[in-house]
Amino acid sequence: MKGNEIVLERIPAHKFILSLRSPVFKAMFASPMWESTMNEVYVADMTAGVMRDFISFLYTDHCDAGVLEKHAEPLLAAACKY
């Protein structure tokens, strides 16, 4: 992201799958936090492409070599965060 640029993209996912695979998402959706009541999670510290690839991994437990070449460091950061 550059300067004051804002990028919003909706990436659909199931709360159940995210909660099963991530203790952070589980805590978000199990508590009366905004994410649970609004059924949305705002992620400001990674690109939509990285988030899509991360969610894909949560669903499939698989990450293609091309994805790793392209997003290795930010995916590792996402894995540590979530």
mmCIF file of N, CA and C in Angstrom:
data_model
loop_
_atom_site.group_PDB
_atom_site.id
_atom_site.type_symbol
_atom_site.label_atom_id
_atom_site.label_comp_id
_atom_site.label_asym_id
_atom_site.label_seq_id
_atom_site.Cartn_x
_atom_site.Cartn_y
_atom_site.Cartn_z
ATOM 1 N N MET A 1 0.833 -1.165 0.000
ATOM 2 C CA MET A 1 0.000 0.000 0.000
ATOM 3 C C MET A 1 0.884 1.238 0.000
ATOM 4 N N LYS A 2 0.494 2.237 -0.771
ATOM 5 C CA LYS A 2 1.293 3.451 -0.878
ATOM 6 C C LYS A 2 0.515 4.648 -0.355
ATOM 7 N N GLY A 3 1.165 5.477 0.427
ATOM 8 C CA GLY A 3 0.560 6.711 0.893
ATOM 9 C C GLY A 3 -0.759 6.507 1.594
ATOM 10 N N ASN A 4 -1.776 7.241 1.134
ATOM 11 C CA ASN A 4 -3.100 7.187 1.748
ATOM 12 C C ASN A 4 -4.042 6.238 1.025
ATOM 13 N N GLU A 5 -3.503 5.335 0.241
ATOM 14 C CA GLU A 5 -4.307 4.396 -0.529
ATOM 15 C C GLU A 5 -5.031 3.419 0.392
ATOM 16 N N ILE A 6 -6.307 3.190 0.102
ATOM 17 C CA ILE A 6 -7.103 2.232 0.855
ATOM 18 C C ILE A 6 -7.629 1.194 -0.122
ATOM 19 N N VAL A 7 -7.406 -0.049 0.185
ATOM 20 C CA VAL A 7 -7.891 -1.138 -0.649
ATOM 21 C C VAL A 7 -8.786 -2.017 0.213
ATOM 22 N N LEU A 8 -10.001 -2.205 -0.226
ATOM 23 C CA LEU A 8 -10.931 -3.085 0.479
ATOM 24 C C LEU A 8 -11.351 -4.190 -0.469
ATOM 25 N N GLU A 9 -11.276 -5.397 -0.004
ATOM 26 C CA GLU A 9 -11.715 -6.528 -0.805
ATOM 27 C C GLU A 9 -12.356 -7.543 0.120
ATOM 28 N N ARG A 10 -13.484 -8.045 -0.269
ATOM 29 C CA ARG A 10 -14.180 -9.063 0.521
ATOM 30 C C ARG A 10 -13.724 -10.440 0.044
ATOM 31 N N ILE A 11 -13.263 -11.240 0.975
ATOM 32 C CA ILE A 11 -12.827 -12.598 0.676
ATOM 33 C C ILE A 11 -13.719 -13.530 1.502
ATOM 34 N N PRO A 12 -14.653 -14.209 0.863
ATOM 35 C CA PRO A 12 -15.565 -15.066 1.626
ATOM 36 C C PRO A 12 -14.860 -16.281 2.213
ATOM 37 N N ALA A 13 -15.244 -16.619 3.424
ATOM 38 C CA ALA A 13 -14.723 -17.802 4.108
ATOM 39 C C ALA A 13 -15.739 -18.196 5.175
ATOM 40 N N HIS A 14 -15.664 -19.427 5.614
ATOM 41 C CA HIS A 14 -16.569 -19.935 6.638
ATOM 42 C C HIS A 14 -15.954 -19.739 8.024
ATOM 43 N N LYS A 15 -16.735 -19.152 8.929
ATOM 44 C CA LYS A 15 -16.255 -18.958 10.295
ATOM 45 C C LYS A 15 -15.855 -20.283 10.936
ATOM 46 N N PHE A 16 -16.596 -21.332 10.644
ATOM 47 C CA PHE A 16 -16.323 -22.642 11.224
ATOM 48 C C PHE A 16 -14.929 -23.135 10.822
ATOM 49 N N ILE A 17 -14.599 -23.035 9.536
ATOM 50 C CA ILE A 17 -13.285 -23.494 9.055
ATOM 51 C C ILE A 17 -12.178 -22.632 9.659
ATOM 52 N N LEU A 18 -12.348 -21.320 9.619
ATOM 53 C CA LEU A 18 -11.325 -20.435 10.178
ATOM 54 C C LEU A 18 -11.120 -20.716 11.665
ATOM 55 N N SER A 19 -12.216 -20.948 12.386
ATOM 56 C CA SER A 19 -12.129 -21.229 13.824
ATOM 57 C C SER A 19 -11.450 -22.561 14.113
ATOM 58 N N LEU A 20 -11.707 -23.560 13.271
ATOM 59 C CA LEU A 20 -11.057 -24.860 13.459
ATOM 60 C C LEU A 20 -9.553 -24.784 13.253
ATOM 61 N N ARG A 21 -9.120 -23.961 12.334
ATOM 62 C CA ARG A 21 -7.721 -23.927 11.932
ATOM 63 C C ARG A 21 -6.891 -22.872 12.656
ATOM 64 N N SER A 22 -7.545 -21.919 13.318
ATOM 65 C CA SER A 22 -6.793 -20.829 13.929
ATOM 66 C C SER A 22 -7.363 -20.478 15.307
ATOM 67 N N PRO A 23 -6.538 -20.546 16.353
ATOM 68 C CA PRO A 23 -7.026 -20.143 17.669
ATOM 69 C C PRO A 23 -7.366 -18.652 17.736
ATOM 70 N N VAL A 24 -6.723 -17.862 16.908
ATOM 71 C CA VAL A 24 -7.020 -16.419 16.887
ATOM 72 C C VAL A 24 -8.415 -16.187 16.315
ATOM 73 N N PHE A 25 -8.707 -16.813 15.175
ATOM 74 C CA PHE A 25 -10.047 -16.679 14.607
ATOM 75 C C PHE A 25 -11.088 -17.284 15.544
ATOM 76 N N LYS A 26 -10.767 -18.384 16.176
ATOM 77 C CA LYS A 26 -11.704 -19.020 17.108
ATOM 78 C C LYS A 26 -12.068 -18.062 18.240
ATOM 79 N N ALA A 27 -11.067 -17.391 18.796
ATOM 80 C CA ALA A 27 -11.323 -16.419 19.866
ATOM 81 C C ALA A 27 -12.157 -15.236 19.363
ATOM 82 N N MET A 28 -11.859 -14.775 18.150
ATOM 83 C CA MET A 28 -12.628 -13.659 17.578
ATOM 84 C C MET A 28 -14.105 -14.012 17.450
ATOM 85 N N PHE A 29 -14.366 -15.206 16.911
ATOM 86 C CA PHE A 29 -15.740 -15.582 16.605
ATOM 87 C C PHE A 29 -16.494 -16.130 17.807
ATOM 88 N N ALA A 30 -15.795 -16.536 18.856
ATOM 89 C CA ALA A 30 -16.449 -17.086 20.042
ATOM 90 C C ALA A 30 -16.804 -16.013 21.058
ATOM 91 N N SER A 31 -16.251 -14.841 20.906
ATOM 92 C CA SER A 31 -16.497 -13.761 21.856
ATOM 93 C C SER A 31 -17.438 -12.731 21.235
ATOM 94 N N PRO A 32 -17.936 -11.815 22.034
ATOM 95 C CA PRO A 32 -18.824 -10.794 21.481
ATOM 96 C C PRO A 32 -18.072 -9.652 20.789
ATOM 97 N N MET A 33 -16.979 -9.997 20.143
ATOM 98 C CA MET A 33 -16.206 -8.981 19.424
ATOM 99 C C MET A 33 -16.942 -8.584 18.151
ATOM 100 N N TRP A 34 -16.542 -7.491 17.593
ATOM 101 C CA TRP A 34 -17.143 -6.961 16.368
ATOM 102 C C TRP A 34 -17.140 -7.999 15.256
ATOM 103 N N GLU A 35 -16.035 -8.728 15.118
ATOM 104 C CA GLU A 35 -15.907 -9.718 14.053
ATOM 105 C C GLU A 35 -16.992 -10.784 14.135
ATOM 106 N N SER A 36 -17.337 -11.179 15.337
ATOM 107 C CA SER A 36 -18.344 -12.214 15.525
ATOM 108 C C SER A 36 -19.747 -11.700 15.219
ATOM 109 N N THR A 37 -20.056 -10.510 15.667
ATOM 110 C CA THR A 37 -21.409 -9.982 15.463
ATOM 111 C C THR A 37 -21.643 -9.509 14.041
ATOM 112 N N MET A 38 -20.606 -9.004 13.380
ATOM 113 C CA MET A 38 -20.756 -8.486 12.015
ATOM 114 C C MET A 38 -20.366 -9.509 10.947
ATOM 115 N N ASN A 39 -19.780 -10.623 11.374
ATOM 116 C CA ASN A 39 -19.330 -11.660 10.439
ATOM 117 C C ASN A 39 -18.326 -11.137 9.421
ATOM 118 N N GLU A 40 -17.458 -10.259 9.866
ATOM 119 C CA GLU A 40 -16.404 -9.704 9.022
ATOM 120 C C GLU A 40 -15.139 -9.541 9.845
ATOM 121 N N VAL A 41 -14.014 -9.701 9.179
ATOM 122 C CA VAL A 41 -12.711 -9.475 9.803
ATOM 123 C C VAL A 41 -11.949 -8.513 8.899
ATOM 124 N N TYR A 42 -11.479 -7.417 9.456
ATOM 125 C CA TYR A 42 -10.652 -6.489 8.696
ATOM 126 C C TYR A 42 -9.190 -6.811 8.973
ATOM 127 N N VAL A 43 -8.448 -7.009 7.912
ATOM 128 C CA VAL A 43 -7.019 -7.302 8.024
ATOM 129 C C VAL A 43 -6.282 -6.179 7.309
ATOM 130 N N ALA A 44 -5.538 -5.397 8.062
ATOM 131 C CA ALA A 44 -4.889 -4.221 7.497
ATOM 132 C C ALA A 44 -3.411 -4.439 7.189
ATOM 133 N N ASP A 45 -2.844 -5.525 7.673
ATOM 134 C CA ASP A 45 -1.396 -5.665 7.551
ATOM 135 C C ASP A 45 -0.948 -6.698 6.522
ATOM 136 N N MET A 46 -1.833 -7.065 5.585
ATOM 137 C CA MET A 46 -1.415 -7.935 4.485
ATOM 138 C C MET A 46 -2.291 -7.667 3.272
ATOM 139 N N THR A 47 -1.765 -8.005 2.123
ATOM 140 C CA THR A 47 -2.506 -7.757 0.892
ATOM 141 C C THR A 47 -3.630 -8.778 0.744
ATOM 142 N N ALA A 48 -4.580 -8.459 -0.112
ATOM 143 C CA ALA A 48 -5.687 -9.371 -0.378
ATOM 144 C C ALA A 48 -5.173 -10.679 -0.971
ATOM 145 N N GLY A 49 -4.173 -10.610 -1.830
ATOM 146 C CA GLY A 49 -3.608 -11.817 -2.434
ATOM 147 C C GLY A 49 -3.008 -12.748 -1.398
ATOM 148 N N VAL A 50 -2.293 -12.190 -0.449
ATOM 149 C CA VAL A 50 -1.698 -12.997 0.619
ATOM 150 C C VAL A 50 -2.811 -13.601 1.480
ATOM 151 N N MET A 51 -3.827 -12.809 1.792
ATOM 152 C CA MET A 51 -4.926 -13.317 2.614
ATOM 153 C C MET A 51 -5.674 -14.431 1.893
ATOM 154 N N ARG A 52 -5.889 -14.289 0.588
ATOM 155 C CA ARG A 52 -6.534 -15.355 -0.190
ATOM 156 C C ARG A 52 -5.720 -16.637 -0.131
ATOM 157 N N ASP A 53 -4.404 -16.512 -0.312
ATOM 158 C CA ASP A 53 -3.534 -17.686 -0.269
ATOM 159 C C ASP A 53 -3.506 -18.306 1.132
ATOM 160 N N PHE A 54 -3.533 -17.473 2.154
ATOM 161 C CA PHE A 54 -3.555 -17.968 3.531
ATOM 162 C C PHE A 54 -4.856 -18.719 3.813
ATOM 163 N N ILE A 55 -5.980 -18.152 3.404
ATOM 164 C CA ILE A 55 -7.273 -18.813 3.607
ATOM 165 C C ILE A 55 -7.325 -20.117 2.817
ATOM 166 N N SER A 56 -6.790 -20.103 1.616
ATOM 167 C CA SER A 56 -6.730 -21.328 0.822
ATOM 168 C C SER A 56 -5.960 -22.411 1.568
ATOM 169 N N PHE A 57 -4.856 -22.039 2.200
ATOM 170 C CA PHE A 57 -4.086 -23.003 2.983
ATOM 171 C C PHE A 57 -4.901 -23.513 4.172
ATOM 172 N N LEU A 58 -5.624 -22.613 4.844
ATOM 173 C CA LEU A 58 -6.441 -23.044 5.976
ATOM 174 C C LEU A 58 -7.486 -24.070 5.546
ATOM 175 N N TYR A 59 -8.029 -23.908 4.360
ATOM 176 C CA TYR A 59 -9.031 -24.838 3.848
ATOM 177 C C TYR A 59 -8.429 -26.161 3.381
ATOM 178 N N THR A 60 -7.274 -26.112 2.751
ATOM 179 C CA THR A 60 -6.758 -27.304 2.063
ATOM 180 C C THR A 60 -5.535 -27.939 2.714
ATOM 181 N N ASP A 61 -4.856 -27.214 3.595
ATOM 182 C CA ASP A 61 -3.605 -27.674 4.195
ATOM 183 C C ASP A 61 -2.538 -27.916 3.125
ATOM 184 N N HIS A 62 -2.635 -27.147 2.036
ATOM 185 C CA HIS A 62 -1.705 -27.282 0.918
ATOM 186 C C HIS A 62 -1.335 -25.890 0.405
ATOM 187 N N CYS A 63 -0.060 -25.737 0.051
ATOM 188 C CA CYS A 63 0.413 -24.469 -0.497
ATOM 189 C C CYS A 63 1.314 -24.775 -1.695
ATOM 190 N N ASP A 64 0.939 -24.285 -2.857
ATOM 191 C CA ASP A 64 1.729 -24.529 -4.069
ATOM 192 C C ASP A 64 3.082 -23.844 -3.995
ATOM 193 N N ALA A 65 4.056 -24.411 -4.686
ATOM 194 C CA ALA A 65 5.405 -23.835 -4.717
ATOM 195 C C ALA A 65 5.378 -22.425 -5.289
ATOM 196 N N GLY A 66 4.546 -22.183 -6.296
ATOM 197 C CA GLY A 66 4.453 -20.853 -6.884
ATOM 198 C C GLY A 66 3.960 -19.819 -5.891
ATOM 199 N N VAL A 67 3.034 -20.225 -5.050
ATOM 200 C CA VAL A 67 2.513 -19.323 -4.009
ATOM 201 C C VAL A 67 3.619 -19.017 -3.013
ATOM 202 N N LEU A 68 4.379 -20.020 -2.638
ATOM 203 C CA LEU A 68 5.475 -19.794 -1.701
ATOM 204 C C LEU A 68 6.538 -18.885 -2.279
ATOM 205 N N GLU A 69 6.851 -19.064 -3.561
ATOM 206 C CA GLU A 69 7.824 -18.179 -4.201
ATOM 207 C C GLU A 69 7.346 -16.740 -4.177
ATOM 208 N N LYS A 70 6.071 -16.563 -4.400
ATOM 209 C CA LYS A 70 5.489 -15.224 -4.515
ATOM 210 C C LYS A 70 5.257 -14.555 -3.158
ATOM 211 N N HIS A 71 4.823 -15.325 -2.155
ATOM 212 C CA HIS A 71 4.386 -14.735 -0.880
ATOM 213 C C HIS A 71 5.000 -15.388 0.353
ATOM 214 N N ALA A 72 6.176 -15.934 0.280
ATOM 215 C CA ALA A 72 6.739 -16.703 1.403
ATOM 216 C C ALA A 72 6.779 -15.898 2.706
ATOM 217 N N GLU A 73 7.380 -14.729 2.693
ATOM 218 C CA GLU A 73 7.523 -13.956 3.926
ATOM 219 C C GLU A 73 6.184 -13.484 4.494
ATOM 220 N N PRO A 74 5.292 -12.883 3.672
ATOM 221 C CA PRO A 74 4.015 -12.463 4.255
ATOM 222 C C PRO A 74 3.146 -13.636 4.700
ATOM 223 N N LEU A 75 3.246 -14.789 4.039
ATOM 224 C CA LEU A 75 2.487 -15.953 4.499
ATOM 225 C C LEU A 75 3.017 -16.458 5.837
ATOM 226 N N LEU A 76 4.318 -16.421 6.024
ATOM 227 C CA LEU A 76 4.883 -16.798 7.305
ATOM 228 C C LEU A 76 4.409 -15.838 8.404
ATOM 229 N N ALA A 77 4.357 -14.551 8.087
ATOM 230 C CA ALA A 77 3.857 -13.564 9.047
ATOM 231 C C ALA A 77 2.394 -13.841 9.382
ATOM 232 N N ALA A 78 1.585 -14.177 8.373
ATOM 233 C CA ALA A 78 0.174 -14.496 8.609
ATOM 234 C C ALA A 78 0.042 -15.740 9.481
ATOM 235 N N ALA A 79 0.868 -16.749 9.192
ATOM 236 C CA ALA A 79 0.828 -17.988 9.984
ATOM 237 C C ALA A 79 1.190 -17.713 11.446
ATOM 238 N N CYS A 80 2.151 -16.839 11.669
ATOM 239 C CA CYS A 80 2.527 -16.494 13.041
ATOM 240 C C CYS A 80 1.441 -15.693 13.739
ATOM 241 N N LYS A 81 0.788 -14.812 13.009
ATOM 242 C CA LYS A 81 -0.265 -13.964 13.585
ATOM 243 C C LYS A 81 -1.525 -14.756 13.909
ATOM 244 N N TYR A 82 -1.897 -15.641 12.994
ATOM 245 C CA TYR A 82 -3.167 -16.360 13.142
ATOM 246 C C TYR A 82 -2.983 -17.807 13.546
#
